[in-house]
């Protein structure tokens, strides 16, 4: 089945220790998105790629970076995680207006 | 005023009830409307996608859009315990691809 895959599903990192979350897709969609979702809150868009074009949301902290080496893969790098960065990180893809989400990576910062 | 307002609930109903979930929005540029279902600790799953005012039905689910009132609804008929989840509305302007604005989600609890 075509799908959006996120690894790992659960990630524990230490305060200030860089961490990378990965997303892959078999849908061959040209747009990929990263969202941050905290408990009982709406997903918050961090950035998205339209093909290779990177689009950063204005309020996304510099601590968050992203890479998209090819159509299928996209990475979220958190350079120096703080306690406030503990959240669920969701990857999504789309070709048109419908976005399809992966299962998410739950990040814990100790 | 937030762009998308959604009552967080929880909304508790008995099995078999008809459920109505709603969102209001303020941005008249929104043209595409979606409902996602999110189980605890999982990613959102696209349930319904509509464009323009009117109704769209898929099995037990009906999505309704009223652009004049800036109001959208999701109805669930014959609700089941497996419908217990958080339901997120999302919407976007026409742009070729979507940058969605989400509501905060309504938690639905269906008791057997």
PDB file of N, CA, C and O in Angstrom, chain A residues 9-10 31 33 35 37 40-45 48-50 55 57 88 90 94-104 106, chain B residues 8 32 34 36 38-46 49 86 88 92-105 107:
ATOM      1  N   UNK A   9       9.231   5.883  15.606  1.00  0.00           N
ATOM      2  CA  UNK A   9       7.921   6.262  16.120  1.00  0.00           C
ATOM      3  C   UNK A   9       8.056   6.988  17.462  1.00  0.00           C
ATOM      4  O   UNK A   9       7.247   7.862  17.770  1.00  0.00           O
ATOM      5  N   UNK A  10       9.055   6.614  18.219  1.00  0.00           N
ATOM      6  CA  UNK A  10       9.315   7.260  19.504  1.00  0.00           C
ATOM      7  C   UNK A  10      10.805   7.586  19.578  1.00  0.00           C
ATOM      8  O   UNK A  10      11.643   6.755  19.233  1.00  0.00           O
ATOM      9  N   UNK A  31       4.773  17.367  -2.808  1.00  0.00           N
ATOM     10  CA  UNK A  31       4.849  18.269  -1.662  1.00  0.00           C
ATOM     11  C   UNK A  31       4.972  17.436  -0.390  1.00  0.00           C
ATOM     12  O   UNK A  31       4.247  16.455  -0.206  1.00  0.00           O
ATOM     13  N   UNK A  33       5.447  17.953   3.998  1.00  0.00           N
ATOM     14  CA  UNK A  33       5.238  18.917   5.077  1.00  0.00           C
ATOM     15  C   UNK A  33       5.740  18.330   6.406  1.00  0.00           C
ATOM     16  O   UNK A  33       5.655  17.123   6.629  1.00  0.00           O
ATOM     17  N   UNK A  35       4.910  19.016  10.508  1.00  0.00           N
ATOM     18  CA  UNK A  35       4.077  19.679  11.499  1.00  0.00           C
ATOM     19  C   UNK A  35       4.574  19.305  12.896  1.00  0.00           C
ATOM     20  O   UNK A  35       5.082  18.203  13.125  1.00  0.00           O
ATOM     21  N   UNK A  37       2.857  18.904  16.678  1.00  0.00           N
ATOM     22  CA  UNK A  37       1.575  18.875  17.379  1.00  0.00           C
ATOM     23  C   UNK A  37       1.799  18.594  18.856  1.00  0.00           C
ATOM     24  O   UNK A  37       2.335  17.551  19.222  1.00  0.00           O
ATOM     25  N   UNK A  40      -3.457  18.133  22.741  1.00  0.00           N
ATOM     26  CA  UNK A  40      -4.729  18.862  22.640  1.00  0.00           C
ATOM     27  C   UNK A  40      -4.624  20.140  21.818  1.00  0.00           C
ATOM     28  O   UNK A  40      -5.418  21.062  21.999  1.00  0.00           O
ATOM     29  N   UNK A  41      -3.649  20.191  20.916  1.00  0.00           N
ATOM     30  CA  UNK A  41      -3.521  21.346  20.040  1.00  0.00           C
ATOM     31  C   UNK A  41      -3.584  20.925  18.580  1.00  0.00           C
ATOM     32  O   UNK A  41      -3.378  19.757  18.250  1.00  0.00           O
ATOM     33  N   UNK A  42      -3.866  21.890  17.737  1.00  0.00           N
ATOM     34  CA  UNK A  42      -3.874  21.633  16.298  1.00  0.00           C
ATOM     35  C   UNK A  42      -2.449  21.424  15.802  1.00  0.00           C
ATOM     36  O   UNK A  42      -1.501  21.977  16.373  1.00  0.00           O
ATOM     37  N   UNK A  43      -2.276  20.648  14.758  1.00  0.00           N
ATOM     38  CA  UNK A  43      -0.937  20.557  14.148  1.00  0.00           C
ATOM     39  C   UNK A  43      -0.491  21.931  13.679  1.00  0.00           C
ATOM     40  O   UNK A  43      -1.267  22.693  13.088  1.00  0.00           O
ATOM     41  N   UNK A  44       0.772  22.245  13.930  1.00  0.00           N
ATOM     42  CA  UNK A  44       1.339  23.539  13.558  1.00  0.00           C
ATOM     43  C   UNK A  44       2.361  23.308  12.457  1.00  0.00           C
ATOM     44  O   UNK A  44       3.344  22.589  12.661  1.00  0.00           O
ATOM     45  N   UNK A  45       2.151  23.926  11.316  1.00  0.00           N
ATOM     46  CA  UNK A  45       3.059  23.735  10.190  1.00  0.00           C
ATOM     47  C   UNK A  45       4.399  24.397  10.480  1.00  0.00           C
ATOM     48  O   UNK A  45       4.455  25.573  10.843  1.00  0.00           O
ATOM     49  N   UNK A  48       7.461  23.340   4.559  1.00  0.00           N
ATOM     50  CA  UNK A  48       7.104  22.366   3.547  1.00  0.00           C
ATOM     51  C   UNK A  48       8.006  22.527   2.333  1.00  0.00           C
ATOM     52  O   UNK A  48       8.617  23.582   2.113  1.00  0.00           O
ATOM     53  N   UNK A  49       8.102  21.447   1.577  1.00  0.00           N
ATOM     54  CA  UNK A  49       8.837  21.435   0.312  1.00  0.00           C
ATOM     55  C   UNK A  49       7.837  21.260  -0.824  1.00  0.00           C
ATOM     56  O   UNK A  49       7.020  20.341  -0.804  1.00  0.00           O
ATOM     57  N   UNK A  50       7.913  22.152  -1.790  1.00  0.00           N
ATOM     58  CA  UNK A  50       7.212  21.929  -3.050  1.00  0.00           C
ATOM     59  C   UNK A  50       8.293  21.502  -4.035  1.00  0.00           C
ATOM     60  O   UNK A  50       9.089  22.320  -4.489  1.00  0.00           O
ATOM     61  N   UNK A  55      10.012  25.967   1.891  1.00  0.00           N
ATOM     62  CA  UNK A  55       9.173  27.068   2.365  1.00  0.00           C
ATOM     63  C   UNK A  55       9.076  26.993   3.883  1.00  0.00           C
ATOM     64  O   UNK A  55       8.489  26.064   4.429  1.00  0.00           O
ATOM     65  N   UNK A  57       7.840  28.442   7.529  1.00  0.00           N
ATOM     66  CA  UNK A  57       6.841  29.315   8.143  1.00  0.00           C
ATOM     67  C   UNK A  57       7.574  30.408   8.931  1.00  0.00           C
ATOM     68  O   UNK A  57       8.637  30.169   9.511  1.00  0.00           O
ATOM     69  N   UNK A  88       4.589  15.702  19.307  1.00  0.00           N
ATOM     70  CA  UNK A  88       4.461  14.758  18.201  1.00  0.00           C
ATOM     71  C   UNK A  88       4.842  15.511  16.933  1.00  0.00           C
ATOM     72  O   UNK A  88       4.372  16.636  16.706  1.00  0.00           O
ATOM     73  N   UNK A  90       4.695  15.381  12.901  1.00  0.00           N
ATOM     74  CA  UNK A  90       3.941  14.733  11.838  1.00  0.00           C
ATOM     75  C   UNK A  90       4.488  15.130  10.484  1.00  0.00           C
ATOM     76  O   UNK A  90       4.733  16.306  10.219  1.00  0.00           O
ATOM     77  N   UNK A  94       1.345  15.713  -0.159  1.00  0.00           N
ATOM     78  CA  UNK A  94       0.183  15.993  -1.004  1.00  0.00           C
ATOM     79  C   UNK A  94       0.642  16.185  -2.443  1.00  0.00           C
ATOM     80  O   UNK A  94       1.792  16.529  -2.714  1.00  0.00           O
ATOM     81  N   UNK A  95      -0.296  15.944  -3.365  1.00  0.00           N
ATOM     82  CA  UNK A  95      -0.077  16.313  -4.762  1.00  0.00           C
ATOM     83  C   UNK A  95      -0.929  17.544  -5.071  1.00  0.00           C
ATOM     84  O   UNK A  95      -0.475  18.465  -5.709  1.00  0.00           O
ATOM     85  N   UNK A  96      -2.149  17.508  -4.585  1.00  0.00           N
ATOM     86  CA  UNK A  96      -3.057  18.643  -4.752  1.00  0.00           C
ATOM     87  C   UNK A  96      -3.414  19.175  -3.370  1.00  0.00           C
ATOM     88  O   UNK A  96      -2.517  19.524  -2.613  1.00  0.00           O
ATOM     89  N   UNK A  97      -4.714  19.181  -3.053  1.00  0.00           N
ATOM     90  CA  UNK A  97      -5.114  19.791  -1.791  1.00  0.00           C
ATOM     91  C   UNK A  97      -5.247  18.804  -0.640  1.00  0.00           C
ATOM     92  O   UNK A  97      -5.274  19.206   0.509  1.00  0.00           O
ATOM     93  N   UNK A  98      -5.330  17.529  -0.943  1.00  0.00           N
ATOM     94  CA  UNK A  98      -5.522  16.541   0.120  1.00  0.00           C
ATOM     95  C   UNK A  98      -4.161  16.151   0.690  1.00  0.00           C
ATOM     96  O   UNK A  98      -3.282  15.708  -0.045  1.00  0.00           O
ATOM     97  N   UNK A  99      -4.018  16.310   1.995  1.00  0.00           N
ATOM     98  CA  UNK A  99      -2.769  15.924   2.642  1.00  0.00           C
ATOM     99  C   UNK A  99      -2.933  14.582   3.325  1.00  0.00           C
ATOM    100  O   UNK A  99      -3.956  14.326   3.973  1.00  0.00           O
ATOM    101  N   UNK A 100      -1.901  13.767   3.222  1.00  0.00           N
ATOM    102  CA  UNK A 100      -1.899  12.445   3.837  1.00  0.00           C
ATOM    103  C   UNK A 100      -0.769  12.409   4.852  1.00  0.00           C
ATOM    104  O   UNK A 100       0.375  12.724   4.525  1.00  0.00           O
ATOM    105  N   UNK A 101      -1.110  12.000   6.058  1.00  0.00           N
ATOM    106  CA  UNK A 101      -0.182  12.055   7.168  1.00  0.00           C
ATOM    107  C   UNK A 101       0.442  10.701   7.474  1.00  0.00           C
ATOM    108  O   UNK A 101      -0.179   9.656   7.287  1.00  0.00           O
ATOM    109  N   UNK A 102       1.657  10.755   7.977  1.00  0.00           N
ATOM    110  CA  UNK A 102       2.286   9.590   8.557  1.00  0.00           C
ATOM    111  C   UNK A 102       1.814   9.387   9.980  1.00  0.00           C
ATOM    112  O   UNK A 102       1.043  10.193  10.517  1.00  0.00           O
ATOM    113  N   UNK A 103       2.304   8.337  10.641  1.00  0.00           N
ATOM    114  CA  UNK A 103       1.857   8.027  12.006  1.00  0.00           C
ATOM    115  C   UNK A 103       2.448   8.931  13.071  1.00  0.00           C
ATOM    116  O   UNK A 103       1.989   8.931  14.205  1.00  0.00           O
ATOM    117  N   UNK A 104       3.476   9.694  12.698  1.00  0.00           N
ATOM    118  CA  UNK A 104       4.067  10.615  13.665  1.00  0.00           C
ATOM    119  C   UNK A 104       5.244  10.023  14.416  1.00  0.00           C
ATOM    120  O   UNK A 104       5.385   8.801  14.543  1.00  0.00           O
ATOM    121  N   UNK A 106       6.890  10.626  18.197  1.00  0.00           N
ATOM    122  CA  UNK A 106       6.723  11.317  19.488  1.00  0.00           C
ATOM    123  C   UNK A 106       8.096  11.562  20.069  1.00  0.00           C
ATOM    124  O   UNK A 106       8.834  10.617  20.338  1.00  0.00           O
TER     125      UNK A 106
ATOM    126  N   UNK B   8     -13.457  22.016  21.616  1.00  0.00           N
ATOM    127  CA  UNK B   8     -12.577  20.884  21.911  1.00  0.00           C
ATOM    128  C   UNK B   8     -13.261  19.685  22.544  1.00  0.00           C
ATOM    129  O   UNK B   8     -12.699  18.583  22.573  1.00  0.00           O
ATOM    130  N   UNK B  32     -11.306  24.907   0.260  1.00  0.00           N
ATOM    131  CA  UNK B  32     -11.215  23.457   0.407  1.00  0.00           C
ATOM    132  C   UNK B  32     -11.343  23.115   1.877  1.00  0.00           C
ATOM    133  O   UNK B  32     -10.711  23.748   2.722  1.00  0.00           O
ATOM    134  N   UNK B  34     -11.613  19.964   4.841  1.00  0.00           N
ATOM    135  CA  UNK B  34     -11.314  18.565   5.130  1.00  0.00           C
ATOM    136  C   UNK B  34     -11.630  18.226   6.575  1.00  0.00           C
ATOM    137  O   UNK B  34     -11.601  19.101   7.451  1.00  0.00           O
ATOM    138  N   UNK B  36     -10.356  15.356   9.393  1.00  0.00           N
ATOM    139  CA  UNK B  36      -9.417  14.306   9.721  1.00  0.00           C
ATOM    140  C   UNK B  36      -9.848  13.665  11.036  1.00  0.00           C
ATOM    141  O   UNK B  36     -10.345  14.332  11.941  1.00  0.00           O
ATOM    142  N   UNK B  38      -8.227  11.514  14.209  1.00  0.00           N
ATOM    143  CA  UNK B  38      -6.943  11.211  14.828  1.00  0.00           C
ATOM    144  C   UNK B  38      -7.157  10.397  16.095  1.00  0.00           C
ATOM    145  O   UNK B  38      -7.727  10.893  17.068  1.00  0.00           O
ATOM    146  N   UNK B  39      -6.699   9.154  16.055  1.00  0.00           N
ATOM    147  CA  UNK B  39      -6.721   8.333  17.258  1.00  0.00           C
ATOM    148  C   UNK B  39      -5.547   8.733  18.140  1.00  0.00           C
ATOM    149  O   UNK B  39      -4.543   9.280  17.660  1.00  0.00           O
ATOM    150  N   UNK B  40      -5.659   8.402  19.410  1.00  0.00           N
ATOM    151  CA  UNK B  40      -4.636   8.796  20.376  1.00  0.00           C
ATOM    152  C   UNK B  40      -3.261   8.297  19.947  1.00  0.00           C
ATOM    153  O   UNK B  40      -3.093   7.122  19.601  1.00  0.00           O
ATOM    154  N   UNK B  41      -2.309   9.203  19.915  1.00  0.00           N
ATOM    155  CA  UNK B  41      -0.901   8.893  19.608  1.00  0.00           C
ATOM    156  C   UNK B  41      -0.712   8.356  18.182  1.00  0.00           C
ATOM    157  O   UNK B  41       0.236   7.621  17.912  1.00  0.00           O
ATOM    158  N   UNK B  42      -1.623   8.740  17.279  1.00  0.00           N
ATOM    159  CA  UNK B  42      -1.487   8.361  15.874  1.00  0.00           C
ATOM    160  C   UNK B  42      -1.521   9.621  15.013  1.00  0.00           C
ATOM    161  O   UNK B  42      -1.871  10.698  15.476  1.00  0.00           O
ATOM    162  N   UNK B  43      -1.178   9.462  13.722  1.00  0.00           N
ATOM    163  CA  UNK B  43      -1.281  10.583  12.803  1.00  0.00           C
ATOM    164  C   UNK B  43      -2.710  10.789  12.338  1.00  0.00           C
ATOM    165  O   UNK B  43      -3.525   9.870  12.364  1.00  0.00           O
ATOM    166  N   UNK B  44      -3.069  12.011  11.908  1.00  0.00           N
ATOM    167  CA  UNK B  44      -4.416  12.258  11.387  1.00  0.00           C
ATOM    168  C   UNK B  44      -4.676  11.456  10.106  1.00  0.00           C
ATOM    169  O   UNK B  44      -3.803  11.309   9.270  1.00  0.00           O
ATOM    170  N   UNK B  45      -5.920  10.993   9.986  1.00  0.00           N
ATOM    171  CA  UNK B  45      -6.359  10.203   8.832  1.00  0.00           C
ATOM    172  C   UNK B  45      -7.436  11.001   8.100  1.00  0.00           C
ATOM    173  O   UNK B  45      -8.421  11.421   8.711  1.00  0.00           O
ATOM    174  N   UNK B  46      -7.250  11.217   6.801  1.00  0.00           N
ATOM    175  CA  UNK B  46      -8.221  11.996   6.039  1.00  0.00           C
ATOM    176  C   UNK B  46      -9.530  11.227   5.912  1.00  0.00           C
ATOM    177  O   UNK B  46      -9.569  10.109   5.411  1.00  0.00           O
ATOM    178  N   UNK B  49     -13.290  15.183   2.236  1.00  0.00           N
ATOM    179  CA  UNK B  49     -12.712  16.329   1.540  1.00  0.00           C
ATOM    180  C   UNK B  49     -13.801  16.938   0.682  1.00  0.00           C
ATOM    181  O   UNK B  49     -14.440  16.237  -0.103  1.00  0.00           O
ATOM    182  N   UNK B  86     -10.249  11.996  18.113  1.00  0.00           N
ATOM    183  CA  UNK B  86     -10.316  13.455  17.951  1.00  0.00           C
ATOM    184  C   UNK B  86     -10.529  13.764  16.479  1.00  0.00           C
ATOM    185  O   UNK B  86      -9.847  13.199  15.619  1.00  0.00           O
ATOM    186  N   UNK B  88     -10.488  16.569  13.579  1.00  0.00           N
ATOM    187  CA  UNK B  88      -9.894  17.868  13.240  1.00  0.00           C
ATOM    188  C   UNK B  88     -10.497  18.364  11.936  1.00  0.00           C
ATOM    189  O   UNK B  88     -10.504  17.638  10.938  1.00  0.00           O
ATOM    190  N   UNK B  92      -8.228  25.241   3.430  1.00  0.00           N
ATOM    191  CA  UNK B  92      -7.178  25.970   2.724  1.00  0.00           C
ATOM    192  C   UNK B  92      -7.781  26.775   1.586  1.00  0.00           C
ATOM    193  O   UNK B  92      -8.855  26.442   1.079  1.00  0.00           O
ATOM    194  N   UNK B  93      -7.083  27.835   1.176  1.00  0.00           N
ATOM    195  CA  UNK B  93      -7.486  28.553  -0.025  1.00  0.00           C
ATOM    196  C   UNK B  93      -7.063  27.767  -1.257  1.00  0.00           C
ATOM    197  O   UNK B  93      -6.236  26.849  -1.137  1.00  0.00           O
ATOM    198  N   UNK B  94      -7.595  28.093  -2.421  1.00  0.00           N
ATOM    199  CA  UNK B  94      -7.131  27.419  -3.630  1.00  0.00           C
ATOM    200  C   UNK B  94      -5.715  27.878  -3.948  1.00  0.00           C
ATOM    201  O   UNK B  94      -5.452  29.071  -4.049  1.00  0.00           O
ATOM    202  N   UNK B  95      -4.792  26.933  -4.059  1.00  0.00           N
ATOM    203  CA  UNK B  95      -3.401  27.323  -4.278  1.00  0.00           C
ATOM    204  C   UNK B  95      -2.649  26.305  -5.105  1.00  0.00           C
ATOM    205  O   UNK B  95      -1.448  26.386  -5.231  1.00  0.00           O
ATOM    206  N   UNK B  96      -3.355  25.336  -5.644  1.00  0.00           N
ATOM    207  CA  UNK B  96      -2.658  24.303  -6.403  1.00  0.00           C
ATOM    208  C   UNK B  96      -2.210  23.178  -5.508  1.00  0.00           C
ATOM    209  O   UNK B  96      -2.234  22.026  -5.874  1.00  0.00           O
ATOM    210  N   UNK B  97      -1.737  23.514  -4.325  1.00  0.00           N
ATOM    211  CA  UNK B  97      -1.513  22.528  -3.283  1.00  0.00           C
ATOM    212  C   UNK B  97      -1.849  23.202  -1.973  1.00  0.00           C
ATOM    213  O   UNK B  97      -1.967  24.419  -1.917  1.00  0.00           O
ATOM    214  N   UNK B  98      -2.023  22.448  -0.936  1.00  0.00           N
ATOM    215  CA  UNK B  98      -2.635  23.013   0.265  1.00  0.00           C
ATOM    216  C   UNK B  98      -1.623  23.345   1.347  1.00  0.00           C
ATOM    217  O   UNK B  98      -0.666  22.623   1.562  1.00  0.00           O
ATOM    218  N   UNK B  99      -1.829  24.480   1.989  1.00  0.00           N
ATOM    219  CA  UNK B  99      -1.243  24.735   3.301  1.00  0.00           C
ATOM    220  C   UNK B  99      -2.430  24.878   4.234  1.00  0.00           C
ATOM    221  O   UNK B  99      -3.113  25.890   4.230  1.00  0.00           O
ATOM    222  N   UNK B 100      -2.668  23.840   4.974  1.00  0.00           N
ATOM    223  CA  UNK B 100      -3.894  23.734   5.735  1.00  0.00           C
ATOM    224  C   UNK B 100      -3.866  24.557   7.018  1.00  0.00           C
ATOM    225  O   UNK B 100      -2.827  24.678   7.670  1.00  0.00           O
ATOM    226  N   UNK B 101      -5.020  25.104   7.357  1.00  0.00           N
ATOM    227  CA  UNK B 101      -5.240  25.689   8.674  1.00  0.00           C
ATOM    228  C   UNK B 101      -6.182  24.749   9.416  1.00  0.00           C
ATOM    229  O   UNK B 101      -7.278  24.452   8.926  1.00  0.00           O
ATOM    230  N   UNK B 102      -5.729  24.278  10.569  1.00  0.00           N
ATOM    231  CA  UNK B 102      -6.481  23.290  11.326  1.00  0.00           C
ATOM    232  C   UNK B 102      -7.259  23.942  12.463  1.00  0.00           C
ATOM    233  O   UNK B 102      -6.839  24.948  13.036  1.00  0.00           O
ATOM    234  N   UNK B 103      -8.391  23.322  12.812  1.00  0.00           N
ATOM    235  CA  UNK B 103      -9.006  23.573  14.102  1.00  0.00           C
ATOM    236  C   UNK B 103      -8.267  22.771  15.160  1.00  0.00           C
ATOM    237  O   UNK B 103      -7.448  21.910  14.841  1.00  0.00           O
ATOM    238  N   UNK B 104      -8.579  23.047  16.427  1.00  0.00           N
ATOM    239  CA  UNK B 104      -7.885  22.353  17.513  1.00  0.00           C
ATOM    240  C   UNK B 104      -8.351  20.924  17.681  1.00  0.00           C
ATOM    241  O   UNK B 104      -7.692  20.131  18.360  1.00  0.00           O
ATOM    242  N   UNK B 105      -9.477  20.573  17.093  1.00  0.00           N
ATOM    243  CA  UNK B 105      -9.978  19.211  17.212  1.00  0.00           C
ATOM    244  C   UNK B 105     -11.030  19.067  18.284  1.00  0.00           C
ATOM    245  O   UNK B 105     -10.988  19.750  19.319  1.00  0.00           O
ATOM    246  N   UNK B 107     -12.725  16.112  20.677  1.00  0.00           N
ATOM    247  CA  UNK B 107     -12.609  14.734  21.135  1.00  0.00           C
ATOM    248  C   UNK B 107     -14.006  14.126  21.248  1.00  0.00           C
ATOM    249  O   UNK B 107     -14.884  14.695  21.902  1.00  0.00           O
TER     250      UNK B 107
END
